[in-house]
Amino acid sequence: MLITEKQKRAYPAHAHTPLKTRPLDLLYFLFFAMHLPATLLIDLQYIYPTQLVPNFLKSLVSFYVDMSRDPLIGGINGFFFKDDNTHMTWFKTFIVLEAVFQVPMFVLGLRGLYKGSKSIYPLLAVYAASSATTTLACLTTVLTTPELTPELLARGAVAVSNSQRFLLLSSYVPFFLIPLIMAVDMTARVTRLVKKGVASEEESKKWN
């Protein structure tokens, strides 16, 4: 059904603007589309029953940790701290939060961004602020992880080489910056919508 320009002005919520013409929304859409499978296949393995995880997925995590010595994913999955990783409780909590809050938000975000729905803006602002905050803690952990030495390697301690730290930062930084940009952007969008709503309400009162 064709929508005329007059109808678009009268019913702006139903005028679908193509995603490719909204650069930031396209960035957020691609971010969610990439983040969702990575979360389901790698990050959430910690909370899945071990017997239900296919061997190729376990091998994927093993390969990633062997390559990067990621102190976070490796720590909660038993690659380090084999005797006790209770000090990783904060990151385990983040993983549960990722499962119960972020995964549904990825799905809702993909749908809302594709449709150009303004009603998704408040949820995206909340998600983005939460995600940027939790990822900042992960970045701090990566930055403060000791540099790898033969002694630490022999002891099986958590440590990374300079190249591994660079690899980890190149992985974690985008997951901090994009939600940070999204948080600022969505907050600004919601603020503009609220201002328009208040102005419209005040205008209507003048005619009543």
PDB file of C-alpha atoms in Angstrom:
ATOM      1  CA  MET A   1       0.000   0.000   0.000  1.00  0.00           C
ATOM      2  CA  LEU A   2       1.430   3.347  -1.032  1.00  0.00           C
ATOM      3  CA  ILE A   3       1.733   6.107   1.571  1.00  0.00           C
ATOM      4  CA  THR A   4       1.414   9.663   0.329  1.00  0.00           C
ATOM      5  CA  GLU A   5       3.484  12.560   1.639  1.00  0.00           C
ATOM      6  CA  LYS A   6       0.349  13.954   3.273  1.00  0.00           C
ATOM      7  CA  GLN A   7      -0.242  10.659   5.072  1.00  0.00           C
ATOM      8  CA  LYS A   8       3.376  10.550   6.218  1.00  0.00           C
ATOM      9  CA  ARG A   9       3.008  13.983   7.794  1.00  0.00           C
ATOM     10  CA  ALA A  10      -0.255  12.983   9.409  1.00  0.00           C
ATOM     11  CA  TYR A  11       0.970   9.592  10.616  1.00  0.00           C
ATOM     12  CA  PRO A  12       4.766   9.883  11.079  1.00  0.00           C
ATOM     13  CA  ALA A  13       4.971   6.761  13.226  1.00  0.00           C
ATOM     14  CA  HIS A  14       3.873   4.646  10.272  1.00  0.00           C
ATOM     15  CA  ALA A  15       6.207   6.213   7.706  1.00  0.00           C
ATOM     16  CA  HIS A  16       8.996   3.647   7.480  1.00  0.00           C
ATOM     17  CA  THR A  17      12.353   5.208   6.651  1.00  0.00           C
ATOM     18  CA  PRO A  18      14.783   2.650   5.174  1.00  0.00           C
ATOM     19  CA  LEU A  19      17.440   1.536   7.638  1.00  0.00           C
ATOM     20  CA  LYS A  20      20.278   2.292   5.225  1.00  0.00           C
ATOM     21  CA  THR A  21      19.304   5.975   5.260  1.00  0.00           C
ATOM     22  CA  ARG A  22      19.783   6.116   9.071  1.00  0.00           C
ATOM     23  CA  PRO A  23      23.558   5.672   9.594  1.00  0.00           C
ATOM     24  CA  LEU A  24      23.576   5.462  13.399  1.00  0.00           C
ATOM     25  CA  ASP A  25      20.596   3.108  13.479  1.00  0.00           C
ATOM     26  CA  LEU A  26      22.323   0.952  10.885  1.00  0.00           C
ATOM     27  CA  LEU A  27      25.447   0.857  13.071  1.00  0.00           C
ATOM     28  CA  TYR A  28      23.390  -0.173  16.100  1.00  0.00           C
ATOM     29  CA  PHE A  29      21.517  -2.791  14.032  1.00  0.00           C
ATOM     30  CA  LEU A  30      24.746  -4.379  12.788  1.00  0.00           C
ATOM     31  CA  PHE A  31      26.171  -4.246  16.318  1.00  0.00           C
ATOM     32  CA  PHE A  32      23.184  -6.182  17.702  1.00  0.00           C
ATOM     33  CA  ALA A  33      23.236  -8.613  14.779  1.00  0.00           C
ATOM     34  CA  MET A  34      26.888  -9.426  15.522  1.00  0.00           C
ATOM     35  CA  HIS A  35      26.580  -9.337  19.310  1.00  0.00           C
ATOM     36  CA  LEU A  36      23.632 -11.743  19.563  1.00  0.00           C
ATOM     37  CA  PRO A  37      25.302 -14.890  18.127  1.00  0.00           C
ATOM     38  CA  ALA A  38      28.591 -14.113  19.917  1.00  0.00           C
ATOM     39  CA  THR A  39      26.699 -13.889  23.211  1.00  0.00           C
ATOM     40  CA  LEU A  40      24.691 -17.065  22.667  1.00  0.00           C
ATOM     41  CA  LEU A  41      27.601 -19.164  21.383  1.00  0.00           C
ATOM     42  CA  ILE A  42      30.505 -17.957  23.539  1.00  0.00           C
ATOM     43  CA  ASP A  43      29.670 -15.688  26.460  1.00  0.00           C
ATOM     44  CA  LEU A  44      26.734 -17.706  27.798  1.00  0.00           C
ATOM     45  CA  GLN A  45      28.481 -21.084  27.714  1.00  0.00           C
ATOM     46  CA  TYR A  46      29.255 -20.512  31.385  1.00  0.00           C
ATOM     47  CA  ILE A  47      25.571 -20.810  32.364  1.00  0.00           C
ATOM     48  CA  TYR A  48      24.651 -23.654  30.007  1.00  0.00           C
ATOM     49  CA  PRO A  49      24.624 -27.243  31.337  1.00  0.00           C
ATOM     50  CA  THR A  50      27.971 -28.672  30.207  1.00  0.00           C
ATOM     51  CA  GLN A  51      26.409 -31.794  28.700  1.00  0.00           C
ATOM     52  CA  LEU A  52      24.246 -29.677  26.402  1.00  0.00           C
ATOM     53  CA  VAL A  53      27.106 -27.685  24.896  1.00  0.00           C
ATOM     54  CA  PRO A  54      28.347 -29.224  21.616  1.00  0.00           C
ATOM     55  CA  ASN A  55      32.057 -30.045  21.499  1.00  0.00           C
ATOM     56  CA  PHE A  56      32.685 -27.667  18.615  1.00  0.00           C
ATOM     57  CA  LEU A  57      31.405 -24.759  20.732  1.00  0.00           C
ATOM     58  CA  LYS A  58      33.623 -25.804  23.632  1.00  0.00           C
ATOM     59  CA  SER A  59      36.521 -25.968  21.205  1.00  0.00           C
ATOM     60  CA  LEU A  60      35.672 -22.468  19.992  1.00  0.00           C
ATOM     61  CA  VAL A  61      36.012 -21.074  23.512  1.00  0.00           C
ATOM     62  CA  SER A  62      39.215 -23.051  24.074  1.00  0.00           C
ATOM     63  CA  PHE A  63      40.705 -21.691  20.862  1.00  0.00           C
ATOM     64  CA  TYR A  64      39.744 -18.135  21.797  1.00  0.00           C
ATOM     65  CA  VAL A  65      41.226 -18.371  25.303  1.00  0.00           C
ATOM     66  CA  ASP A  66      44.412 -20.103  24.060  1.00  0.00           C
ATOM     67  CA  MET A  67      44.870 -17.304  21.537  1.00  0.00           C
ATOM     68  CA  SER A  68      43.972 -14.328  23.741  1.00  0.00           C
ATOM     69  CA  ARG A  69      44.346 -15.562  27.353  1.00  0.00           C
ATOM     70  CA  ASP A  70      41.204 -13.557  28.060  1.00  0.00           C
ATOM     71  CA  PRO A  71      41.205 -13.273  31.880  1.00  0.00           C
ATOM     72  CA  LEU A  72      37.407 -12.938  31.968  1.00  0.00           C
ATOM     73  CA  ILE A  73      36.075 -15.661  29.651  1.00  0.00           C
ATOM     74  CA  GLY A  74      39.012 -17.888  30.589  1.00  0.00           C
ATOM     75  CA  GLY A  75      38.529 -17.209  34.290  1.00  0.00           C
ATOM     76  CA  ILE A  76      34.864 -18.194  34.571  1.00  0.00           C
ATOM     77  CA  ASN A  77      35.241 -21.220  32.270  1.00  0.00           C
ATOM     78  CA  GLY A  78      38.001 -22.819  34.331  1.00  0.00           C
ATOM     79  CA  PHE A  79      41.029 -22.096  32.168  1.00  0.00           C
ATOM     80  CA  PHE A  80      42.517 -20.141  35.077  1.00  0.00           C
ATOM     81  CA  PHE A  81      41.816 -20.259  38.820  1.00  0.00           C
ATOM     82  CA  LYS A  82      41.052 -23.969  38.596  1.00  0.00           C
ATOM     83  CA  ASP A  83      40.844 -24.271  42.376  1.00  0.00           C
ATOM     84  CA  ASP A  84      38.762 -21.178  43.107  1.00  0.00           C
ATOM     85  CA  ASN A  85      37.284 -18.459  40.927  1.00  0.00           C
ATOM     86  CA  THR A  86      34.857 -17.026  43.474  1.00  0.00           C
ATOM     87  CA  HIS A  87      36.502 -13.627  43.045  1.00  0.00           C
ATOM     88  CA  MET A  88      34.994 -13.646  39.523  1.00  0.00           C
ATOM     89  CA  THR A  89      31.475 -13.388  40.970  1.00  0.00           C
ATOM     90  CA  TRP A  90      31.114  -9.854  39.629  1.00  0.00           C
ATOM     91  CA  PHE A  91      31.734 -11.060  36.056  1.00  0.00           C
ATOM     92  CA  LYS A  92      29.470 -14.078  36.522  1.00  0.00           C
ATOM     93  CA  THR A  93      26.750 -11.614  37.505  1.00  0.00           C
ATOM     94  CA  PHE A  94      27.396  -9.667  34.305  1.00  0.00           C
ATOM     95  CA  ILE A  95      26.988 -12.894  32.306  1.00  0.00           C
ATOM     96  CA  VAL A  96      23.607 -13.584  33.916  1.00  0.00           C
ATOM     97  CA  LEU A  97      22.593  -9.983  33.236  1.00  0.00           C
ATOM     98  CA  GLU A  98      23.641 -10.483  29.622  1.00  0.00           C
ATOM     99  CA  ALA A  99      21.388 -13.536  29.387  1.00  0.00           C
ATOM    100  CA  VAL A 100      18.245 -12.154  31.029  1.00  0.00           C
ATOM    101  CA  PHE A 101      18.425  -8.524  29.887  1.00  0.00           C
ATOM    102  CA  GLN A 102      20.771  -7.971  26.976  1.00  0.00           C
ATOM    103  CA  VAL A 103      19.733 -10.933  24.803  1.00  0.00           C
ATOM    104  CA  PRO A 104      16.044  -9.875  24.798  1.00  0.00           C
ATOM    105  CA  MET A 105      17.204  -6.309  24.134  1.00  0.00           C
ATOM    106  CA  PHE A 106      19.190  -7.458  21.088  1.00  0.00           C
ATOM    107  CA  VAL A 107      16.027  -8.983  19.622  1.00  0.00           C
ATOM    108  CA  LEU A 108      13.815  -6.004  20.474  1.00  0.00           C
ATOM    109  CA  GLY A 109      16.514  -3.617  19.279  1.00  0.00           C
ATOM    110  CA  LEU A 110      16.906  -5.363  15.928  1.00  0.00           C
ATOM    111  CA  ARG A 111      13.155  -5.274  15.381  1.00  0.00           C
ATOM    112  CA  GLY A 112      12.678  -1.694  16.546  1.00  0.00           C
ATOM    113  CA  LEU A 113      15.652  -0.299  14.635  1.00  0.00           C
ATOM    114  CA  TYR A 114      14.648  -2.061  11.432  1.00  0.00           C
ATOM    115  CA  LYS A 115      11.132  -0.638  11.677  1.00  0.00           C
ATOM    116  CA  GLY A 116      12.380   2.798  12.705  1.00  0.00           C
ATOM    117  CA  SER A 117      10.206   2.713  15.827  1.00  0.00           C
ATOM    118  CA  LYS A 118      10.718   5.615  18.222  1.00  0.00           C
ATOM    119  CA  SER A 119       9.156   3.608  21.050  1.00  0.00           C
ATOM    120  CA  ILE A 120      12.382   1.578  21.319  1.00  0.00           C
ATOM    121  CA  TYR A 121      14.492   4.638  22.192  1.00  0.00           C
ATOM    122  CA  PRO A 122      14.005   4.538  26.011  1.00  0.00           C
ATOM    123  CA  LEU A 123      14.848   0.821  26.191  1.00  0.00           C
ATOM    124  CA  LEU A 124      17.928   1.306  24.025  1.00  0.00           C
ATOM    125  CA  ALA A 125      19.074   4.171  26.254  1.00  0.00           C
ATOM    126  CA  VAL A 126      18.783   1.939  29.339  1.00  0.00           C
ATOM    127  CA  TYR A 127      20.511  -0.988  27.601  1.00  0.00           C
ATOM    128  CA  ALA A 128      23.342   1.181  26.286  1.00  0.00           C
ATOM    129  CA  ALA A 129      24.065   2.828  29.635  1.00  0.00           C
ATOM    130  CA  SER A 130      24.104  -0.577  31.357  1.00  0.00           C
ATOM    131  CA  SER A 131      26.268  -2.195  28.679  1.00  0.00           C
ATOM    132  CA  ALA A 132      28.820   0.631  28.578  1.00  0.00           C
ATOM    133  CA  THR A 133      29.135   0.514  32.371  1.00  0.00           C
ATOM    134  CA  THR A 134      29.683  -3.252  32.584  1.00  0.00           C
ATOM    135  CA  THR A 135      32.093  -3.275  29.641  1.00  0.00           C
ATOM    136  CA  LEU A 136      34.132  -0.496  31.262  1.00  0.00           C
ATOM    137  CA  ALA A 137      34.764  -2.827  34.208  1.00  0.00           C
ATOM    138  CA  CYS A 138      35.907  -5.519  31.763  1.00  0.00           C
ATOM    139  CA  LEU A 139      38.227  -3.064  30.007  1.00  0.00           C
ATOM    140  CA  THR A 140      39.760  -2.085  33.332  1.00  0.00           C
ATOM    141  CA  THR A 141      40.417  -5.740  34.087  1.00  0.00           C
ATOM    142  CA  VAL A 142      42.144  -6.272  30.744  1.00  0.00           C
ATOM    143  CA  LEU A 143      44.272  -3.142  31.209  1.00  0.00           C
ATOM    144  CA  THR A 144      45.398  -4.158  34.707  1.00  0.00           C
ATOM    145  CA  THR A 145      46.114  -7.832  33.957  1.00  0.00           C
ATOM    146  CA  PRO A 146      49.852  -8.500  34.552  1.00  0.00           C
ATOM    147  CA  GLU A 147      52.186  -8.811  31.598  1.00  0.00           C
ATOM    148  CA  LEU A 148      53.022 -12.383  30.693  1.00  0.00           C
ATOM    149  CA  THR A 149      56.436 -13.690  31.829  1.00  0.00           C
ATOM    150  CA  PRO A 150      57.911 -17.220  31.711  1.00  0.00           C
ATOM    151  CA  GLU A 151      57.440 -17.493  35.488  1.00  0.00           C
ATOM    152  CA  LEU A 152      53.758 -16.548  35.351  1.00  0.00           C
ATOM    153  CA  LEU A 153      53.202 -18.830  32.376  1.00  0.00           C
ATOM    154  CA  ALA A 154      54.797 -21.768  34.232  1.00  0.00           C
ATOM    155  CA  ARG A 155      52.530 -21.145  37.220  1.00  0.00           C
ATOM    156  CA  GLY A 156      49.444 -20.931  35.021  1.00  0.00           C
ATOM    157  CA  ALA A 157      48.733 -17.457  36.347  1.00  0.00           C
ATOM    158  CA  VAL A 158      46.477 -14.970  34.633  1.00  0.00           C
ATOM    159  CA  ALA A 159      48.709 -12.799  32.472  1.00  0.00           C
ATOM    160  CA  VAL A 160      48.765 -11.574  28.886  1.00  0.00           C
ATOM    161  CA  SER A 161      51.449 -10.608  26.407  1.00  0.00           C
ATOM    162  CA  ASN A 162      51.422  -7.175  24.803  1.00  0.00           C
ATOM    163  CA  SER A 163      50.020  -8.607  21.575  1.00  0.00           C
ATOM    164  CA  GLN A 164      47.287 -10.451  23.490  1.00  0.00           C
ATOM    165  CA  ARG A 165      46.384  -7.291  25.400  1.00  0.00           C
ATOM    166  CA  PHE A 166      46.104  -5.414  22.099  1.00  0.00           C
ATOM    167  CA  LEU A 167      43.887  -8.206  20.728  1.00  0.00           C
ATOM    168  CA  LEU A 168      41.662  -8.071  23.805  1.00  0.00           C
ATOM    169  CA  LEU A 169      41.395  -4.291  23.717  1.00  0.00           C
ATOM    170  CA  SER A 170      40.513  -4.371  20.018  1.00  0.00           C
ATOM    171  CA  SER A 171      37.719  -6.794  20.953  1.00  0.00           C
ATOM    172  CA  TYR A 172      36.407  -5.026  24.061  1.00  0.00           C
ATOM    173  CA  VAL A 173      36.765  -1.331  23.108  1.00  0.00           C
ATOM    174  CA  PRO A 174      34.083  -1.395  20.356  1.00  0.00           C
ATOM    175  CA  PHE A 175      31.703  -3.062  22.828  1.00  0.00           C
ATOM    176  CA  PHE A 176      32.267  -0.068  25.101  1.00  0.00           C
ATOM    177  CA  LEU A 177      32.306   2.764  22.572  1.00  0.00           C
ATOM    178  CA  ILE A 178      29.235   1.777  20.534  1.00  0.00           C
ATOM    179  CA  PRO A 179      26.941   1.430  23.587  1.00  0.00           C
ATOM    180  CA  LEU A 180      28.388   4.686  24.956  1.00  0.00           C
ATOM    181  CA  ILE A 181      27.529   6.473  21.691  1.00  0.00           C
ATOM    182  CA  MET A 182      24.120   4.795  21.721  1.00  0.00           C
ATOM    183  CA  ALA A 183      23.447   5.909  25.307  1.00  0.00           C
ATOM    184  CA  VAL A 184      24.186   9.553  24.480  1.00  0.00           C
ATOM    185  CA  ASP A 185      22.315   9.402  21.169  1.00  0.00           C
ATOM    186  CA  MET A 186      19.192   7.696  22.530  1.00  0.00           C
ATOM    187  CA  THR A 187      19.065   9.975  25.566  1.00  0.00           C
ATOM    188  CA  ALA A 188      19.189  12.974  23.220  1.00  0.00           C
ATOM    189  CA  ARG A 189      16.432  11.477  21.052  1.00  0.00           C
ATOM    190  CA  VAL A 190      14.197  10.784  24.052  1.00  0.00           C
ATOM    191  CA  THR A 191      14.831  14.310  25.357  1.00  0.00           C
ATOM    192  CA  ARG A 192      13.772  15.810  22.012  1.00  0.00           C
ATOM    193  CA  LEU A 193      10.616  13.682  21.951  1.00  0.00           C
ATOM    194  CA  VAL A 194       9.732  14.736  25.509  1.00  0.00           C
ATOM    195  CA  LYS A 195      10.250  18.400  24.634  1.00  0.00           C
ATOM    196  CA  LYS A 196       8.021  18.010  21.577  1.00  0.00           C
ATOM    197  CA  GLY A 197       5.377  16.297  23.704  1.00  0.00           C
ATOM    198  CA  VAL A 198       5.477  19.032  26.339  1.00  0.00           C
ATOM    199  CA  ALA A 199       5.313  21.749  23.673  1.00  0.00           C
ATOM    200  CA  SER A 200       2.379  19.997  21.989  1.00  0.00           C
ATOM    201  CA  GLU A 201       0.555  19.639  25.300  1.00  0.00           C
ATOM    202  CA  GLU A 202       1.067  23.305  26.132  1.00  0.00           C
ATOM    203  CA  GLU A 203      -0.115  24.289  22.651  1.00  0.00           C
ATOM    204  CA  SER A 204      -3.263  22.193  22.996  1.00  0.00           C
ATOM    205  CA  LYS A 205      -4.034  23.817  26.355  1.00  0.00           C
ATOM    206  CA  LYS A 206      -4.100  27.204  24.660  1.00  0.00           C
ATOM    207  CA  TRP A 207      -6.970  26.050  22.488  1.00  0.00           C
ATOM    208  CA  ASN A 208      -8.977  24.531  25.332  1.00  0.00           C
TER     209      ASN A 208
END
